[in-house]
Coordinates of C-alpha atoms in Angstrom, one line a residue:
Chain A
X10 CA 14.1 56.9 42.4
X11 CA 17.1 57.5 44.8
X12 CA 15.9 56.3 47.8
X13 CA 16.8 53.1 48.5
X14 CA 15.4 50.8 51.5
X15 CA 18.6 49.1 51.3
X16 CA 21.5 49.0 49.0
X17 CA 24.5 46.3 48.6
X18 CA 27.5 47.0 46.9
X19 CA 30.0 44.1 46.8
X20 CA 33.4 43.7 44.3
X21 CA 35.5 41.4 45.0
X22 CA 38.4 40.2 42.4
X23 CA 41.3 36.9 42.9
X24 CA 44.3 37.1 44.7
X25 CA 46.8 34.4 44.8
X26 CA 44.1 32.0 43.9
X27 CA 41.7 33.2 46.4
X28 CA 38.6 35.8 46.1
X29 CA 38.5 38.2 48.6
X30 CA 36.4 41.6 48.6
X31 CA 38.0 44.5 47.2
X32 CA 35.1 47.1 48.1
X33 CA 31.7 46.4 50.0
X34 CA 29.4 49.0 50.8
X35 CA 25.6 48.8 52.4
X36 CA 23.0 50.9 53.8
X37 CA 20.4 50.1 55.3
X38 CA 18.0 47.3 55.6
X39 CA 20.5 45.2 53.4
X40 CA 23.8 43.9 55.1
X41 CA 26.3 41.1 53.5
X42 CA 28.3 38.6 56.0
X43 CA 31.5 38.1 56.0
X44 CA 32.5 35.4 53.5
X45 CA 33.0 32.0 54.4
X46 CA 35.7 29.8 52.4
X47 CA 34.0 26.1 52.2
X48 CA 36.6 24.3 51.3
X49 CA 40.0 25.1 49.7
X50 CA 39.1 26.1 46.5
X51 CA 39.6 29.7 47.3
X52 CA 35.3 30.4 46.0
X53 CA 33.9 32.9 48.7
X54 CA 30.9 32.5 50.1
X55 CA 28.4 35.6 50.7
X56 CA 25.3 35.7 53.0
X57 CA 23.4 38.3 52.4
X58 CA 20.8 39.4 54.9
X59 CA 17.6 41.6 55.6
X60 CA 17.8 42.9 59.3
X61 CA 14.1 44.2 58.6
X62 CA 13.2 40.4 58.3
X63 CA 11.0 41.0 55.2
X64 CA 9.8 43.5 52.5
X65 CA 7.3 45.9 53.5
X66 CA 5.2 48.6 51.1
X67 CA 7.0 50.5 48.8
X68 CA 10.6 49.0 50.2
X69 CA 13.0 49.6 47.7
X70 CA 16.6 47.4 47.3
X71 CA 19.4 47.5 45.5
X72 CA 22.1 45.3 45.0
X73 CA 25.4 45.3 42.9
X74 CA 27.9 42.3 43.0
X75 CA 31.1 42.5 40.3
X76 CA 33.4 40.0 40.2
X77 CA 37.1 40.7 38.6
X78 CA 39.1 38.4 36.3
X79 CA 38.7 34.5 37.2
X80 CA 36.9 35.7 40.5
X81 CA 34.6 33.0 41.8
X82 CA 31.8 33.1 44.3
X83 CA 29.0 31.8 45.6
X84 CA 25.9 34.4 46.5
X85 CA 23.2 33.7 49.1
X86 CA 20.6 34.6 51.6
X87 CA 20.3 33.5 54.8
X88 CA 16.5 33.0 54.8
X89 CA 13.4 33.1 53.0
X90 CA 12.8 36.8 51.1
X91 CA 9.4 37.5 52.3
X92 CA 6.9 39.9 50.8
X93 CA 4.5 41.7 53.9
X94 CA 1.5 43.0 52.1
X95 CA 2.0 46.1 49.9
X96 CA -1.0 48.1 50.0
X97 CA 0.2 51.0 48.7
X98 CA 3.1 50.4 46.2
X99 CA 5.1 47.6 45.2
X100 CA 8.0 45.9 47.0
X101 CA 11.0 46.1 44.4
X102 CA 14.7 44.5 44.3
X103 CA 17.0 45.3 41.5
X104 CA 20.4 43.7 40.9
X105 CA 23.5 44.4 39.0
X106 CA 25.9 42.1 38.7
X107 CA 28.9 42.5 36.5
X108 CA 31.2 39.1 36.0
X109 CA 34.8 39.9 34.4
X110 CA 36.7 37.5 32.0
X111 CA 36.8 34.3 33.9
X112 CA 35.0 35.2 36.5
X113 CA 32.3 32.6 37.7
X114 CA 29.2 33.6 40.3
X115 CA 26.5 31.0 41.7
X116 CA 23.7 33.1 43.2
X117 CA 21.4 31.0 44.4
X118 CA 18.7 32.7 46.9
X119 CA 16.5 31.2 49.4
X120 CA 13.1 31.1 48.2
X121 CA 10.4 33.8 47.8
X122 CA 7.4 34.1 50.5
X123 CA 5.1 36.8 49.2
X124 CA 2.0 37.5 51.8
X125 CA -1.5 37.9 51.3
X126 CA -1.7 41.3 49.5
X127 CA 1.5 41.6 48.9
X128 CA 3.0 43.2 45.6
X129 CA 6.7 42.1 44.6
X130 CA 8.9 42.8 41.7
X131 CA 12.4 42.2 41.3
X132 CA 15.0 42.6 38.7
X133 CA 18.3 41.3 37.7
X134 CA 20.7 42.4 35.2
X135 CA 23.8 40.6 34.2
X136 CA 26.2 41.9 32.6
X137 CA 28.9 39.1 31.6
X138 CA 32.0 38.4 29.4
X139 CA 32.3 35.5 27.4
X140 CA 34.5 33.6 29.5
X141 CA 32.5 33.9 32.5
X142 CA 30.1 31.6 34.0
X143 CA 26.9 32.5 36.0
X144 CA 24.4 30.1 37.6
X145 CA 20.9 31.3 39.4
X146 CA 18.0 30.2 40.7
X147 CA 14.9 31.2 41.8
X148 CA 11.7 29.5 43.5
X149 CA 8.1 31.0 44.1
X150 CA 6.2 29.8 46.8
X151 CA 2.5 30.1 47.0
X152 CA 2.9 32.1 49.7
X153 CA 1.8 32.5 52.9
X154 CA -1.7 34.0 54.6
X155 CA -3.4 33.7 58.1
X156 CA -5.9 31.3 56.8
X157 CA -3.9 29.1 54.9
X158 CA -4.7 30.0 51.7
X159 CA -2.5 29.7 48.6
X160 CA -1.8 32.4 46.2
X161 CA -3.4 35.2 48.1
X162 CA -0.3 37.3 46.9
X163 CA -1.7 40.4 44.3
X164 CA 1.4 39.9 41.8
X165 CA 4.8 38.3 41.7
X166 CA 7.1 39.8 38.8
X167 CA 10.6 38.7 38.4
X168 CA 12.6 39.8 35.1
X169 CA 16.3 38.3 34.5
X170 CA 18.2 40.1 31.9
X171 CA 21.6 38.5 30.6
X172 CA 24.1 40.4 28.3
X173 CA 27.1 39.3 27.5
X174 CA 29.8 41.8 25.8
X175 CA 27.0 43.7 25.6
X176 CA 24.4 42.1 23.7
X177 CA 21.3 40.6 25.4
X178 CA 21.4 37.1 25.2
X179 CA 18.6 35.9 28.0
X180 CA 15.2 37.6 28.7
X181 CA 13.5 35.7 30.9
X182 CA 9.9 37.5 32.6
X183 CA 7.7 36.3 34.8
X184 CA 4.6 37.7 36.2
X185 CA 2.1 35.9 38.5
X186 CA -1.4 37.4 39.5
X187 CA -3.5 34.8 41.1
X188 CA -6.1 37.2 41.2
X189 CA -6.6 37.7 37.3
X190 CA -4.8 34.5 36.3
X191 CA -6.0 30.5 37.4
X192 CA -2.5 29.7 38.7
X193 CA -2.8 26.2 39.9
X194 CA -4.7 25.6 36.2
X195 CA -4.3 24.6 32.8
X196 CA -1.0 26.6 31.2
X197 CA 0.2 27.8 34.6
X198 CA 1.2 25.8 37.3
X199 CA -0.5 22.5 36.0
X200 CA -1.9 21.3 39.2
X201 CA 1.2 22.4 41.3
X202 CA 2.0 24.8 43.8
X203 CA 5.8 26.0 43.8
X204 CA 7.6 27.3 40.5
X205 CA 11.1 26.8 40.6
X206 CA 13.5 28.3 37.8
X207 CA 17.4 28.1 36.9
X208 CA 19.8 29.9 34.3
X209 CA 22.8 28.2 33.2
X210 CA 25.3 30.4 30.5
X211 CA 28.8 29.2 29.9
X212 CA 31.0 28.3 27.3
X213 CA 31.6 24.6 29.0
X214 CA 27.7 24.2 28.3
X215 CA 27.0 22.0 25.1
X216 CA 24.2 19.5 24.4
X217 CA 25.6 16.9 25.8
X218 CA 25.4 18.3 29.0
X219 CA 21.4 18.8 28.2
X220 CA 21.6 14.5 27.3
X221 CA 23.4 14.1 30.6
X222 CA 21.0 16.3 33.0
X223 CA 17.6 14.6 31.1
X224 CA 19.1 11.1 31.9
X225 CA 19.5 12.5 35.1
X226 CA 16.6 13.8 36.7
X227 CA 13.5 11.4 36.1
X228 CA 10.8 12.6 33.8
X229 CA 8.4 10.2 34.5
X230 CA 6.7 11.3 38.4
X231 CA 3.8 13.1 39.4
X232 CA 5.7 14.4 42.2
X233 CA 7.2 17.2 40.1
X234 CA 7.5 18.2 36.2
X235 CA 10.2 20.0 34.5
X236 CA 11.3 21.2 31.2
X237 CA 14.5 22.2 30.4
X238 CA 16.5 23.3 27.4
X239 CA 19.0 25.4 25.5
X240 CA 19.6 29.1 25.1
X241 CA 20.3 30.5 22.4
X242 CA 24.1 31.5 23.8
X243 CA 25.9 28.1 25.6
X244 CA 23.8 27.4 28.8
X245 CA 20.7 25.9 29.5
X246 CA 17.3 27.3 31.3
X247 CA 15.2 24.5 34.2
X248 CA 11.2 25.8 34.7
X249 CA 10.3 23.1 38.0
X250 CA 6.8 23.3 39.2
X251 CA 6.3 20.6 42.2
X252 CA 4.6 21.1 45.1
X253 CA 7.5 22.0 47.9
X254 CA 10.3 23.9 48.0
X255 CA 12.6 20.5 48.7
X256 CA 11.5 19.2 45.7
X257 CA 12.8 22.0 43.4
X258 CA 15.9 22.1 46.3
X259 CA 17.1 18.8 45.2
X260 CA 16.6 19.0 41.6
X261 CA 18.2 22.3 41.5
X262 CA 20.8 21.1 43.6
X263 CA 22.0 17.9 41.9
X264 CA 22.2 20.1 38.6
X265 CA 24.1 22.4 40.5
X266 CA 26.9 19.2 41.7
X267 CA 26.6 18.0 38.2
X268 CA 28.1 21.0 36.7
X269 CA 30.7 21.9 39.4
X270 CA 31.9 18.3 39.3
X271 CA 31.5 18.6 35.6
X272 CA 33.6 21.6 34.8
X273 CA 35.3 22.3 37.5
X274 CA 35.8 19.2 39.2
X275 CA 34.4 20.5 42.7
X276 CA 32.0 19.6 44.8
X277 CA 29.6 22.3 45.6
X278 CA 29.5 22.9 49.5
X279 CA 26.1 22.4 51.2
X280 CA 24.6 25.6 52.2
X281 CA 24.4 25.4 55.9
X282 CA 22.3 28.2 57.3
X283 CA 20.2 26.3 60.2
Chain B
X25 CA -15.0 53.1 -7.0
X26 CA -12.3 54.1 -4.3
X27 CA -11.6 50.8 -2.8
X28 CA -8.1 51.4 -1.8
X29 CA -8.3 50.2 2.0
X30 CA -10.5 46.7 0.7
X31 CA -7.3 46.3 -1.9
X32 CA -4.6 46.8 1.1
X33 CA -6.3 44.4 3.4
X34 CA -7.2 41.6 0.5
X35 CA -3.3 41.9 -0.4
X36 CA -2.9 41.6 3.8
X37 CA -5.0 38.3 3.6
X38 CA -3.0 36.6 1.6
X39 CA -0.4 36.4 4.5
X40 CA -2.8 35.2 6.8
X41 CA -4.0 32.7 4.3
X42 CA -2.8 29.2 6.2
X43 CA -1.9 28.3 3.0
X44 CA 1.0 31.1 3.0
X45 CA 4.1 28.6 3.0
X46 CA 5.8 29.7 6.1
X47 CA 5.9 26.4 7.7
X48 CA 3.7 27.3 10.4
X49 CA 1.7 23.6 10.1
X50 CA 4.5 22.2 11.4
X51 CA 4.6 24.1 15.3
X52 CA 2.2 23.4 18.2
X53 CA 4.0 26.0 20.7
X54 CA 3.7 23.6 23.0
X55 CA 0.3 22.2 22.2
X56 CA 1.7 18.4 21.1
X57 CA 2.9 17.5 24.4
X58 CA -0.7 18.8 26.5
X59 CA -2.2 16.4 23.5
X60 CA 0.8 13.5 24.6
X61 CA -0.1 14.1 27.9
X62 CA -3.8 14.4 27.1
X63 CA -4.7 17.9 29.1
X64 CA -6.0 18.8 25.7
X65 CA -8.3 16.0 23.9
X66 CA -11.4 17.9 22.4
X67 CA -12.6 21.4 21.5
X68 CA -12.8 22.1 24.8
X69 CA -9.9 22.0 26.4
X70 CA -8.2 23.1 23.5
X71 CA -9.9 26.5 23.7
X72 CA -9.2 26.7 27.5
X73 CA -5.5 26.0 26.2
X74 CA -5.8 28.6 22.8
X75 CA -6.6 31.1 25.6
X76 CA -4.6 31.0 28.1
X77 CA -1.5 30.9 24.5
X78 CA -3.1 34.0 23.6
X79 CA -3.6 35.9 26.7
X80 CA -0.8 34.4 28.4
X81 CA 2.3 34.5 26.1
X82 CA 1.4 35.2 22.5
X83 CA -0.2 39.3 23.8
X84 CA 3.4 40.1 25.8
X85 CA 5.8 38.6 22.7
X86 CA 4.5 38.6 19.1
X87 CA 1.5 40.5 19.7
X88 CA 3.4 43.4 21.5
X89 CA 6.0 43.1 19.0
X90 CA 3.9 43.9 16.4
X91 CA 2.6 46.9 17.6
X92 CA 6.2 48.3 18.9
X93 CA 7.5 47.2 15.4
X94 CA 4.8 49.4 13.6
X95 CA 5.3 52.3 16.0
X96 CA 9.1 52.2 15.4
X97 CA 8.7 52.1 11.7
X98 CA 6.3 55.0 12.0
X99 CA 8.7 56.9 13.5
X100 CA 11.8 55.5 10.9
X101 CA 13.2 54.1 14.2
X102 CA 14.9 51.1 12.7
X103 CA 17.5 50.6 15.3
X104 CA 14.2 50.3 17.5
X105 CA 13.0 47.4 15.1
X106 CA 16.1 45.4 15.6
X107 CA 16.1 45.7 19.1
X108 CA 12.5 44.2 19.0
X109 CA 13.8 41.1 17.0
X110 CA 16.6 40.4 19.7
X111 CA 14.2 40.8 22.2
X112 CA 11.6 38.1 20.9
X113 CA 14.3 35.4 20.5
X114 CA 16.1 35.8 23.8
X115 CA 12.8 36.1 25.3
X116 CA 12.1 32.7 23.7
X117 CA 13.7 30.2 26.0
X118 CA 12.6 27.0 24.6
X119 CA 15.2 26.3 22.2
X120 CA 12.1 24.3 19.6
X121 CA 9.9 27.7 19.3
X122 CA 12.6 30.2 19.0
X123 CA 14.3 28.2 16.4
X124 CA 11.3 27.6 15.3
X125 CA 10.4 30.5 14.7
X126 CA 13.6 32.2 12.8
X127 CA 12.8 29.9 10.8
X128 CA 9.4 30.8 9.8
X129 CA 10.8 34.4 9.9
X130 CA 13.1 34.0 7.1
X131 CA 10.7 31.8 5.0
X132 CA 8.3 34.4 5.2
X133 CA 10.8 37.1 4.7
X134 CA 12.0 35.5 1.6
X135 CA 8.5 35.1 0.0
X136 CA 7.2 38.6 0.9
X137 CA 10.2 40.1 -0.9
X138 CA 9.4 38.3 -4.3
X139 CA 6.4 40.0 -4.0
X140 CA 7.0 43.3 -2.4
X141 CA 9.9 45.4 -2.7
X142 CA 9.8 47.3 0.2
X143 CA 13.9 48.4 1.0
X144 CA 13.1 47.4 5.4
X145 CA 12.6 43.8 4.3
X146 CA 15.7 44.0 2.2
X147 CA 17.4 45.8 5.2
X148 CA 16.1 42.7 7.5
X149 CA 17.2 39.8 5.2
X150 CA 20.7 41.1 4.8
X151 CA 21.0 41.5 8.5
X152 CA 19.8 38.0 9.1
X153 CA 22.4 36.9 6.4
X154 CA 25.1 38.5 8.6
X155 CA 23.6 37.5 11.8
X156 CA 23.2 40.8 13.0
X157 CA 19.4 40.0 13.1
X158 CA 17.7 36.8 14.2
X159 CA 14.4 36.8 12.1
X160 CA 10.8 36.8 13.2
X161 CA 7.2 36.2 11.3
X162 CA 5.5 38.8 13.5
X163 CA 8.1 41.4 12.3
X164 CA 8.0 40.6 8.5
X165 CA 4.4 40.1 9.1
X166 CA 4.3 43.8 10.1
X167 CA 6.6 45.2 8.0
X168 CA 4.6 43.9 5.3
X169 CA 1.4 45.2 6.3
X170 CA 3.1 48.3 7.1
X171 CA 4.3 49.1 3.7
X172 CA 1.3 47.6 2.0
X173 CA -0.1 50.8 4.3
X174 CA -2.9 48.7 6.5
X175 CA -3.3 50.4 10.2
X176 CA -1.6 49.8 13.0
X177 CA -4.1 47.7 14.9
X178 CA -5.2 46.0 12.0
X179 CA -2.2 45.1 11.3
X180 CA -1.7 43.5 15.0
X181 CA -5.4 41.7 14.6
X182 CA -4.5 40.1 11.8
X183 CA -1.4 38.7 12.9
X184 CA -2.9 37.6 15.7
X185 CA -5.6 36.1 13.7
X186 CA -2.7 34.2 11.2
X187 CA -0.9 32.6 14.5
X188 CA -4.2 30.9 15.9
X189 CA -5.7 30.1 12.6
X190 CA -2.9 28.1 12.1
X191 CA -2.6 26.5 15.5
X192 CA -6.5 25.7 15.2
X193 CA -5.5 23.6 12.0
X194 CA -2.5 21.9 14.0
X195 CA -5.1 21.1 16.3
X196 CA -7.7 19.7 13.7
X197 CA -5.3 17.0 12.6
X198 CA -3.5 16.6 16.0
X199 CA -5.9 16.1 18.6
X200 CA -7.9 15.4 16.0
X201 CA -10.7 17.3 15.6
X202 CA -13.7 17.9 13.1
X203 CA -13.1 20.6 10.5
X204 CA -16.3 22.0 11.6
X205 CA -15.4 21.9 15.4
X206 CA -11.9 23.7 14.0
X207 CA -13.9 26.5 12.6
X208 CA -16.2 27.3 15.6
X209 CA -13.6 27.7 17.8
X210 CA -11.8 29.8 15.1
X211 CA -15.3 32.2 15.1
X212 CA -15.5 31.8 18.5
X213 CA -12.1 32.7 19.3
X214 CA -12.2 35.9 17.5
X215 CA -13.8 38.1 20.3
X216 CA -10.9 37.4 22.2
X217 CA -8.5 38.3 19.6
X218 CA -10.6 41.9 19.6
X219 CA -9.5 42.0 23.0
X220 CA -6.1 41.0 22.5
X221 CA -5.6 43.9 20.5
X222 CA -6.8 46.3 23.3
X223 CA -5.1 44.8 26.1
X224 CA -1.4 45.1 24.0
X225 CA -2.8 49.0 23.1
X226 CA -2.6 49.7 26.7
X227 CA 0.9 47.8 27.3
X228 CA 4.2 49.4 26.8
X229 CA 7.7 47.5 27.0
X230 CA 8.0 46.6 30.5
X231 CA 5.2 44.5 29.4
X232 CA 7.5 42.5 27.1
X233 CA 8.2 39.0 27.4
X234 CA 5.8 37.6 30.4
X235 CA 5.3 34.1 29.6
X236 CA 2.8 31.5 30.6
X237 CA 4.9 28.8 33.0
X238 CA 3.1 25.8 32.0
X239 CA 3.0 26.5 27.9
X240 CA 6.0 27.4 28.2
X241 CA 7.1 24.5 30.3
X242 CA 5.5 22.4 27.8
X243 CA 7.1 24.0 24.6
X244 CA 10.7 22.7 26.6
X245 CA 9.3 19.3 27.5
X246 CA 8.4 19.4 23.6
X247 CA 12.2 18.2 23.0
X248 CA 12.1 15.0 24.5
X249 CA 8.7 14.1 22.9
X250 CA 9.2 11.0 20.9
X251 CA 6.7 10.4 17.9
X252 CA 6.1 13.6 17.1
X253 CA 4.0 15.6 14.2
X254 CA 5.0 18.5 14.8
X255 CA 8.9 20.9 15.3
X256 CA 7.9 22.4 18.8

């Protein structure tokens, strides 16, 4: 199980009100920019990249992020992640991210392409204090194949695990297989195409921030539907399905200005990566 | 007359009984807002719906559960047991079902211990008390059975069976539909509970959790419903 495709290592901690890297390590098809500082709020920005362009059979990533006390950071990719077809064993991504008292981490990847064929699993384990704040997001395409076709992927399996001082607090597993499963149908995608999802935990998080984001984002379109609500630690969970990635992009990201301008009275900076 | 397995599963029937107080008539999973939004009006959609739930969602959390819950008590692995009732509340991200379902958990627990004295459910309630434990019918459900000393898959079948017979009710009187519509799908329904109970024999934990986007969508949406017959 050692050998990794690609593997990220990344801590960074706070100094003097900025978060710089303290150790970053890769190898491999996985690399990490240098980070950018948006705006003066001392919040680094990572870019993390695939040279390879795209996950082939059997590739195997791993990534680990920890952020020390009152750290803050923002965690991207500079493109799509796309799945090639896997004939022979799964395409797999694993992530450990640790987040220290404080500490606050926004990882919020481009969305996922997976192939006709292709096989893709990915999991992400985060391990958080109390006083820390993590947001994520995710979105699955229908993917992509020569004739068009939507869904031609074999399965798509993404498992988020949240502890915090220890204790799991969030389990949250997903598992498409348009081959076994009607996917644009009844109990699955409801007529649409793209699934979007976002996890929220934080202390700041109470219901009225749930009142605030319903009166927010308009419930009553055919254009997209979404469901939010609370976990059972502060924070909140968003399922989007529409039927483009822009739709889930703006949703996600007007929740995402909301609670920056909400608790920490900052704008978030648009992702420029065009 | 040696009828000691007929005795353990007539005492098991009584759980399954829909009118075992555990407040399930009051939970739709979901359900209310496909009716709301009329996806599900008549028997047939509502069995497309029942089976996509069971396949979908209700195999990979309670169903699963069951069966890791009876293994682990097998093997006197309660920390195992415990783990399994964090598991199937975190898992549960609309805030409606899980709450939901502690609730039921602790109703049930609370009337299966004035009638059985088996020490795990006393274990479990004082754990829930001190919010070590969460509380979950599908592990009192197979604690229960477990003591009473009905097999492992049984065990699993016939909480399968208790869930859907009492969504099949909710759906009698909140679609509405005819009693006797209600009971065909309920006989209909039960080959695919048969092979519920095979597909979560062949599953192990990595298994756990998978859930059905759009129910579970809906069991969120559920929140912001406004006349409502139903918790969740």
């Amino acid at each position: 199980m050692k050998d990794w495709t690609g593997v990220l290592h990344l801590e960074a901690e706070e100094r003097k009100g900025k978060t710089v890297a303290k150790n970053v390590y890769f190898q491999g098809a996985f690399k990490v920019m240098r980070p950018i500082y948006h705006d003066n709020s001392g919040q680094a920005c990572y870019y993390l990249l695939n040279p390879g362009g795209g996950y082939l059979d059997g590739d195997r990533y791993q990534m680990k992020v920890s952020l020390g006390e009152n750290a803050r950071m923002t965690l991207t990719t500079l493109g799509a992640t796309k799945i090639y077809k896997t004939p022979k064993r799964y395409a797999y991504q694993e992530s450990e991210i640790t987040l220290q008292a404080g500490s606050y981490l926004e990882f919020i990847p481009d969305p996922l392409i997976a192939y006709q064929n292709a096989k893709y699993k990915q999991k992400n384990v985060i391990r958080m204090d109390k006083t820390a704040t993590f947001l994520y997001s995710d979105i699955i395409t229908p993917g992509w194949s020569p004739e068009g076709d939507h869904f031609s992927y074999e399965t798509i399996q993404l498992l988020n695990e949240i502890y915090i001082d220890d204790e799991l607090v969030v389990y949250d597993h997903i598992k498409l297989k348009p081959s076994q499963q009607n996917l644009r149908g009844l109990g699955f995608m409801e007529g649409y195409s793209h699934l979007g999802s976002m996890l929220v935990v934080g202390t700041q998080s109470d219901s009225s921030l749930l009142d605030q984001l319903y009166l927010a984002i308009e419930m009553n379109t055919n254009d997209y539907k979404v469901g939010l609500s609370s976990l059972p630690v502060p924070g909140f969970t968003i399922r989007v399905f529409a039927n483009s990635t822009q739709v889930i992009e703006k949703i996600f990201s007007d929740i995402h200005r909301m609670i920056s301008e909400e608790w920490f009275s900052r704008k978030p900076s648009f992702l420029r990566k065009y | 007359m040696v009828i000691v397995m007929e005795s353990k599963l007539l005492a098991l029937f009584q759980l399954c009984d829909s009118n075992f107080p555990t407040g399930a008539f009051s939970h739709s999973y979901g359900l209310e807002s496909y009716i709301q939004e009329n996806t599900v009006h008549n028997s047939e959609t509502f069995s497309q719906w029942l089976q996509v739930y069971i396949d979908e969602q209700l195999i990979y959390s309670d169903g699963l559960a069951s069966h890791l819950v009876y293994q682990a008590l097998e093997e006197d692995d309660l920390a195992r047991v415990w783990k399994l009732d964090r598991l199937l509340t975190v898992q549960n991200l609309p805030r409606e079902t899980r709450e939901g379902s502690q609730r039921m958990g602790e109703r049930m627990l609370e009337l299966v211990q004035s009638l059985y004295d088996a020490p795990v459910l006393a274990i479990y309630r004082k754990r829930i008390s001190a919010k070590q434990s969460f509380g979950h019918p599908a592990i009192v459900f197979t604690m229960t059975a477990h003591d009473i000393g009905v097999p492992k898959l049984t065990t699993v079948l016939f909480y399968l069976y208790s869930v859907v017979s009492s969504i099949v009710q909710n759906a009698v009187r909140g679609i509405p539909l005819g009693q006797t519509a209600g009971q065909k799908i309920l006989h209909d329904i039960q080959p695919v509970l048969i092979a519920a109970v095979e597909k979560i024999g062949q599953m192990d934990e990595e298994d756990f959790g998978i859930v059905s986007p759009g129910i579970e969508l809906s069991q969120m949406r559920h929140e912001r419903v406004n006349i409502r017959i139903f918790m969740s």
